Short mmCIF file of C-alpha atoms in Angstrom, two decimals:
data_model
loop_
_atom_site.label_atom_id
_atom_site.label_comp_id
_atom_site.label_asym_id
_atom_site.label_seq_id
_atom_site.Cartn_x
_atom_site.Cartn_y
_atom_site.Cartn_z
CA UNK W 789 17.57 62.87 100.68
CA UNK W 790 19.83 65.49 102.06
CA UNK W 791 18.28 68.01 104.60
CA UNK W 792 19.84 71.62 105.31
CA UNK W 793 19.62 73.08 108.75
CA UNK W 794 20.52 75.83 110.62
CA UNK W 795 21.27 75.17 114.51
CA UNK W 796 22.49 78.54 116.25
CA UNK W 797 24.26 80.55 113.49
CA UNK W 798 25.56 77.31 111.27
CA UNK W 799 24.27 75.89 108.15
CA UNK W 800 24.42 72.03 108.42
CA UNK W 801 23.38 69.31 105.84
CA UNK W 802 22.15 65.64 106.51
CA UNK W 803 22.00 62.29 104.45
CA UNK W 804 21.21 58.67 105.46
CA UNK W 805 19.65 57.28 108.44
CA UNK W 806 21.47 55.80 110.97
CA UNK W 807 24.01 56.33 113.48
CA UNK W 808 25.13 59.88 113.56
CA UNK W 809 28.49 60.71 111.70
CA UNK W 810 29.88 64.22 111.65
CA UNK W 811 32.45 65.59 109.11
CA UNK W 812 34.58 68.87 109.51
CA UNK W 813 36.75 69.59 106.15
CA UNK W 814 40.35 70.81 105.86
CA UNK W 815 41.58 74.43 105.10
CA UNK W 816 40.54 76.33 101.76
CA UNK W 817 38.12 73.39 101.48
CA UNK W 818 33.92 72.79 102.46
CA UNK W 819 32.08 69.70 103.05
CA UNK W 820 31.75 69.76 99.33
CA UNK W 821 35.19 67.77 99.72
CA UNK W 822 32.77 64.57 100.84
CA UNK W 823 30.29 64.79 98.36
CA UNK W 824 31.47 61.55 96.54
CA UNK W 825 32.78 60.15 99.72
CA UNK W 826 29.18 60.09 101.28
CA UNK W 827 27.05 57.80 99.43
CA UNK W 828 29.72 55.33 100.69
CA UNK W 829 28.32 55.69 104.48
CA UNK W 830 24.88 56.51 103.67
CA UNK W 831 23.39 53.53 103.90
CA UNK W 832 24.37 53.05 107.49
CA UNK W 833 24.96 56.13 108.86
CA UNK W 834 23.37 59.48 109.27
CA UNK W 835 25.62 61.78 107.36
CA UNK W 836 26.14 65.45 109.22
CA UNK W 837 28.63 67.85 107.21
CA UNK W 838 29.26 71.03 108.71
CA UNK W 839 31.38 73.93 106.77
CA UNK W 840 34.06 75.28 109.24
CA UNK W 841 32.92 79.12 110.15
CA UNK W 842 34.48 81.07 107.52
CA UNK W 843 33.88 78.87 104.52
CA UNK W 844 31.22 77.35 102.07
CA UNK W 845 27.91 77.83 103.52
CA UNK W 846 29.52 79.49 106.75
CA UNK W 847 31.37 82.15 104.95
CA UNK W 848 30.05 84.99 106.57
CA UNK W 849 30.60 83.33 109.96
CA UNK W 850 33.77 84.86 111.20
CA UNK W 851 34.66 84.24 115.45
CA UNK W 852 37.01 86.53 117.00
CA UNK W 853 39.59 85.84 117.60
CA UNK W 854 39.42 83.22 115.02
CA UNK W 855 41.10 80.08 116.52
CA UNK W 856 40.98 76.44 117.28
CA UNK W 857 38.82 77.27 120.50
CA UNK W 858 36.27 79.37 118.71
CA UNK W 859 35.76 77.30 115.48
CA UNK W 860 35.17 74.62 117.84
CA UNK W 861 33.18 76.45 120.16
CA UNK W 862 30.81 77.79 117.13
CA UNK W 863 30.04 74.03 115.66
CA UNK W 864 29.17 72.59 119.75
CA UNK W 865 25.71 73.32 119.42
CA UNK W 866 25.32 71.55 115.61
CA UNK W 867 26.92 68.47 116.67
CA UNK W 868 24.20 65.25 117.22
CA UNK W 869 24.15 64.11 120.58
CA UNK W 870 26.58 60.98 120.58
CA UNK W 871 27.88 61.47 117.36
CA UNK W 872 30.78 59.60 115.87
CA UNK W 873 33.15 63.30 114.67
CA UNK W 874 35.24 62.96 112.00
CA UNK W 875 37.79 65.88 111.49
CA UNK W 876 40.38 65.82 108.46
CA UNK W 877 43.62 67.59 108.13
CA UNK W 878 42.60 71.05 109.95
CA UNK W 879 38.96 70.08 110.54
CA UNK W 880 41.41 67.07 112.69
CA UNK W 881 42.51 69.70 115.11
CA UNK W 882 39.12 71.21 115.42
CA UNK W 883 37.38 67.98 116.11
CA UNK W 884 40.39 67.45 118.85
CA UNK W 885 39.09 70.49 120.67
CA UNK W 886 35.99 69.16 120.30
CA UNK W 887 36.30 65.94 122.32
CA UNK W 888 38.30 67.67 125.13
CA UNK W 889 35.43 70.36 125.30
CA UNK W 890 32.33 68.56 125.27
CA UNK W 891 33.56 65.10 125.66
CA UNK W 892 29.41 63.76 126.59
CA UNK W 893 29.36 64.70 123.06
CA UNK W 894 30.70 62.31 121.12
CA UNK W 895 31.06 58.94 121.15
CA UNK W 896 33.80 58.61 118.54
CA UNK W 897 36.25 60.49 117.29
CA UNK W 898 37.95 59.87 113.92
CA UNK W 899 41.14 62.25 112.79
CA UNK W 900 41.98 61.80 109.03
CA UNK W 901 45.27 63.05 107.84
CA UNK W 902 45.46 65.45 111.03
CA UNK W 903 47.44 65.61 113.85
CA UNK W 904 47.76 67.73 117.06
CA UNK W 905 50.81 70.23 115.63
CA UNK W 906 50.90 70.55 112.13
CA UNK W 907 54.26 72.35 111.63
CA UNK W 908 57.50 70.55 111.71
CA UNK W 909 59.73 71.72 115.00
CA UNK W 910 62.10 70.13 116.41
CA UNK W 911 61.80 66.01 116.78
CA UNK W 912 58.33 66.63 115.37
CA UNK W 913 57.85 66.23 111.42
CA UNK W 914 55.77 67.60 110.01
CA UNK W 915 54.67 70.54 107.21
CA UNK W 916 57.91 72.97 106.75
CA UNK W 917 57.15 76.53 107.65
CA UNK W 918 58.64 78.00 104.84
CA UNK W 919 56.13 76.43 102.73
CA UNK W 920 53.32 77.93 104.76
CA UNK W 921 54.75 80.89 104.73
CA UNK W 922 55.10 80.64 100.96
CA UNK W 923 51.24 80.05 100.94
CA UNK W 924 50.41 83.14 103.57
CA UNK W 925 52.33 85.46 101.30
CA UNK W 926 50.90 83.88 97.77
CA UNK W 927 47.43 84.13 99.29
CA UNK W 928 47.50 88.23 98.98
CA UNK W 929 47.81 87.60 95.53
CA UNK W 930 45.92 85.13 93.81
CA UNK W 931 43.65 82.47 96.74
CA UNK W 932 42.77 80.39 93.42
CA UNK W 933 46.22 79.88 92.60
CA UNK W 934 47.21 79.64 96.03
CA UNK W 935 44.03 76.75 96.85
CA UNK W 936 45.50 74.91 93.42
CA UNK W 937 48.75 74.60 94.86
CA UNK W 938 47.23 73.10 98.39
CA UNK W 939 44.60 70.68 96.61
CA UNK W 940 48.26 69.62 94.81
CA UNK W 941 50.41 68.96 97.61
CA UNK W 942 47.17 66.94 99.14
CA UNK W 943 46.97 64.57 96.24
CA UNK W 944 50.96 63.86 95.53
CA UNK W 945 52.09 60.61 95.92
CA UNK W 946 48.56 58.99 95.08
CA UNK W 947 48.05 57.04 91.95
CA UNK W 948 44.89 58.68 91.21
CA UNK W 949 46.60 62.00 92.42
CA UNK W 950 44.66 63.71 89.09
CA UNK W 951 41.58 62.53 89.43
CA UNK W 952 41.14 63.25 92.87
CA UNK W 953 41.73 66.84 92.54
CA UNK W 954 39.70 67.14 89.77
CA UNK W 955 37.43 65.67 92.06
CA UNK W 956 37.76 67.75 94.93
CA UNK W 957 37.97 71.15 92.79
CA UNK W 958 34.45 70.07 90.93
CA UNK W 959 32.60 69.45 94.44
CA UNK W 960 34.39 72.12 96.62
CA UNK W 961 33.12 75.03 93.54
CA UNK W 962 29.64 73.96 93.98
CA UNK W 963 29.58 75.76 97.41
CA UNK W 964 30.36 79.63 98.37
CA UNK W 965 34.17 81.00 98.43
CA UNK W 966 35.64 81.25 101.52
CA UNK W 967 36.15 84.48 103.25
CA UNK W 968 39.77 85.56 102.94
CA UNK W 969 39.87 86.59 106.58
CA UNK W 970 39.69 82.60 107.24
CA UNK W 971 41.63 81.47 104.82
CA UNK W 972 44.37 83.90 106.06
CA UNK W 973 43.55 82.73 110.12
CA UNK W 974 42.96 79.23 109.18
CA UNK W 975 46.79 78.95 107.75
CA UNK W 976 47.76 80.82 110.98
CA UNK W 977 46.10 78.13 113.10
CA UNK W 978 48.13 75.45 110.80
CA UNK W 979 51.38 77.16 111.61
CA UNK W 980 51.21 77.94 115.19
CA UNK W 981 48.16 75.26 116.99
CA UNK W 982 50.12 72.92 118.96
CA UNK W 983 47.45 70.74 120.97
CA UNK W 984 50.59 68.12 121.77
CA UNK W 985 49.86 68.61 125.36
CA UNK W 986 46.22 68.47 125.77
CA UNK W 987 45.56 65.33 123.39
CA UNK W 988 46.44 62.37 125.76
CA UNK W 989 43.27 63.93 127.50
CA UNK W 990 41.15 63.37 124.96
CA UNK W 991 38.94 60.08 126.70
CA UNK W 992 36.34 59.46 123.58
CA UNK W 993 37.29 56.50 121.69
CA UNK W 994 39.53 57.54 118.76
CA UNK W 995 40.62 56.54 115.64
CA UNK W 996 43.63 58.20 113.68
CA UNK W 997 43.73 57.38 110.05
CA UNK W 998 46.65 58.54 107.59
CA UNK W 999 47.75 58.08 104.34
CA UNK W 1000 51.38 56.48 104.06
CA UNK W 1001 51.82 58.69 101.35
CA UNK W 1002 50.69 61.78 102.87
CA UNK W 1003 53.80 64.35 102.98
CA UNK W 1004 51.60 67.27 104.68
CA UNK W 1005 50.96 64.84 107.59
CA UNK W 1006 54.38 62.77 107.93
CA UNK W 1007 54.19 59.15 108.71
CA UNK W 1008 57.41 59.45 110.21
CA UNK W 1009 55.28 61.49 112.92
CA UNK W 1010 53.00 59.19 113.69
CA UNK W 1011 54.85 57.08 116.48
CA UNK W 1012 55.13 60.69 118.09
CA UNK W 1013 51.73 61.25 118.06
CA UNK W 1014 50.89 57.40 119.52
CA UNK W 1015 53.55 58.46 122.33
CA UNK W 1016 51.59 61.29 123.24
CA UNK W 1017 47.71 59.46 122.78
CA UNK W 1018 48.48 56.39 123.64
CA UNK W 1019 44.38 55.32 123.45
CA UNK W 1020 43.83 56.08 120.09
CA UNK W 1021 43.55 53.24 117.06
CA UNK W 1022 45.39 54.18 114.58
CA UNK W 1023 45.61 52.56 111.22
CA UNK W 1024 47.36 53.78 108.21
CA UNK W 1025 46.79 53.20 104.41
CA UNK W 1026 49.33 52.57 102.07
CA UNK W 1027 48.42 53.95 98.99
CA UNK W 1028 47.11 56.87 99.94
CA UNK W 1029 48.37 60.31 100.59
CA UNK W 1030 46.25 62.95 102.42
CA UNK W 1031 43.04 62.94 101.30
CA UNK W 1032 42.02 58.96 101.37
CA UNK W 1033 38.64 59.91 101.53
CA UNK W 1034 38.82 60.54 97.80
CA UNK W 1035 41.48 58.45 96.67
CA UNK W 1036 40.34 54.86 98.63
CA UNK W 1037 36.65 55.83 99.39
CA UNK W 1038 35.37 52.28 99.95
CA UNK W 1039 38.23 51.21 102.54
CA UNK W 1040 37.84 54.69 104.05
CA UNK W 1041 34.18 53.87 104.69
CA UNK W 1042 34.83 50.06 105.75
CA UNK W 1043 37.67 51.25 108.42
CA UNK W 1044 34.80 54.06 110.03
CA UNK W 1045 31.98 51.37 109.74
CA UNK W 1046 34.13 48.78 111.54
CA UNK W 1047 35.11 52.02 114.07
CA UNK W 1048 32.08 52.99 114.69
CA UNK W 1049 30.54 49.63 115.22
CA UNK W 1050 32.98 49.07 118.04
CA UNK W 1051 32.51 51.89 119.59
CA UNK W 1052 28.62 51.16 119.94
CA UNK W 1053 29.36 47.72 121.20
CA UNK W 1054 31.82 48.51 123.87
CA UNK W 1055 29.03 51.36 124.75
CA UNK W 1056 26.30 48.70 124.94
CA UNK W 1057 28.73 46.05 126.90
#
């Protein structure tokens, strides 16, 4: 049965029993995005979603300034003690900030489709900033549109590339709209957050997962981003581009059960 709370400011909602599993969604998005995903996990974990300040349940939630820090700052005192967090795309770079703030925390950390610098520069591949400028200035006129687009470059290169948006559109409109002031900010923090230096002190046990197919998150980046977190697991799927969550649900949900298992061993050990 799924329980809403509010802890400080922030709506949360809970599923499952079990170990405690966070999820932070991706830009334009709410934790509607894991609505199909979560019956996959709920038998062993307790399920935490938590929409970013700014969108779904959180809409009227706006930090200033609206950054990394703050977003991250606003969800501390929501999080489960020793929680397993698991950020995708920009939720990634949130739950990043996360384990280098309040590092007793967590006791996993799982980045799907994310990375620590989203924009390409140079040696660093990654989303071209002409297309998120493209998406900055189509956002004045038309965020539906503009979302469409997104939820389209997320799902090419998978098979089920139709199906998942469909998917992801059906769940994400069953919660609020986002406030344009985020959506507007939360692009910003996709074209200029560059956490390349901090990560390799991230010390909670991590796991980066990415779709092979993924072209907002470059496989050809990932070495880089081994190079600079060196501790992390990483493991990537083949067939799936950047939202695997919806595309591969039940080897998404094996690959955090086997995750978080370890982690609770080595803690126990």
């Amino acid at each position: 049965m799924e329980m809403l709370h509010t802890n400080g400011e922030l709506v949360t909602r809970t599923q499952g029993t079990g170990v405690d599993v966070v999820f932070l969604h991706g830009w334009g998005m709410n934790s509607g995005a894991f609505t199909s995903f979560i019956p996959y996990l709920s038998d062993n974990f307790r399920v935490t979603t938590i929409d970013l300040p700014g969108f779904g349940e959180n809409a009227e939630i706006i930090p200033s300034p609206y950054n990394v820090e703050t977003l991250a700052q606003s969800i501390v005192d929501s999080l489960p003690d020793q929680c397993v967090l698991v950020g995708w795309s920009l939720g990634g770079l949130v739950a990043q900030k996360l384990a280098l703030l309040v590092p007793e925390k967590l006791t996993g950390l799982v980045t799907i489709a994310s990375t620590p610098r989203f924009i390409a520069g140079p040696c660093w591949p990654g989303i071209a900033a002409d297309l998120l400028t493209m998406f900055e200035s189509q956002l004045e006129k038309n965020y539906q549109k503009t979302l469409e687009r997104f939820l389209a470059i997320q799902a090419m290169g998978s098979e089920t590339a139709k199906q998942d948006i469909k998917a992801i559109r059906e769940q994400v409109t069953q919660f609020p709209d986002p406030a344009e002031e985020a959506l507007k900010k939360g692009l910003r923090i996709l074209s200029t957050e560059d956490m390349r230096e901090e990560v390799g002190r991230i010390t909670t046990p991590t796991l980066r997962l990415y779709g092979r197919l993924d072209s907002l998150v470059p496989t050809s980046g990932i070495d880089r981003i081994c190079e600079l977190h060196p501790q992390a697991d990483t493991v990537v799927l083949p067939h799936a581009s950047h939202a695997p969550f919806i595309s591969h649900p039940q080897q998404t949900a094996d690959i955090l059960f086997r995750f978080a298992a370890g982690v609770y061993q080595r803690k126990a050990s």
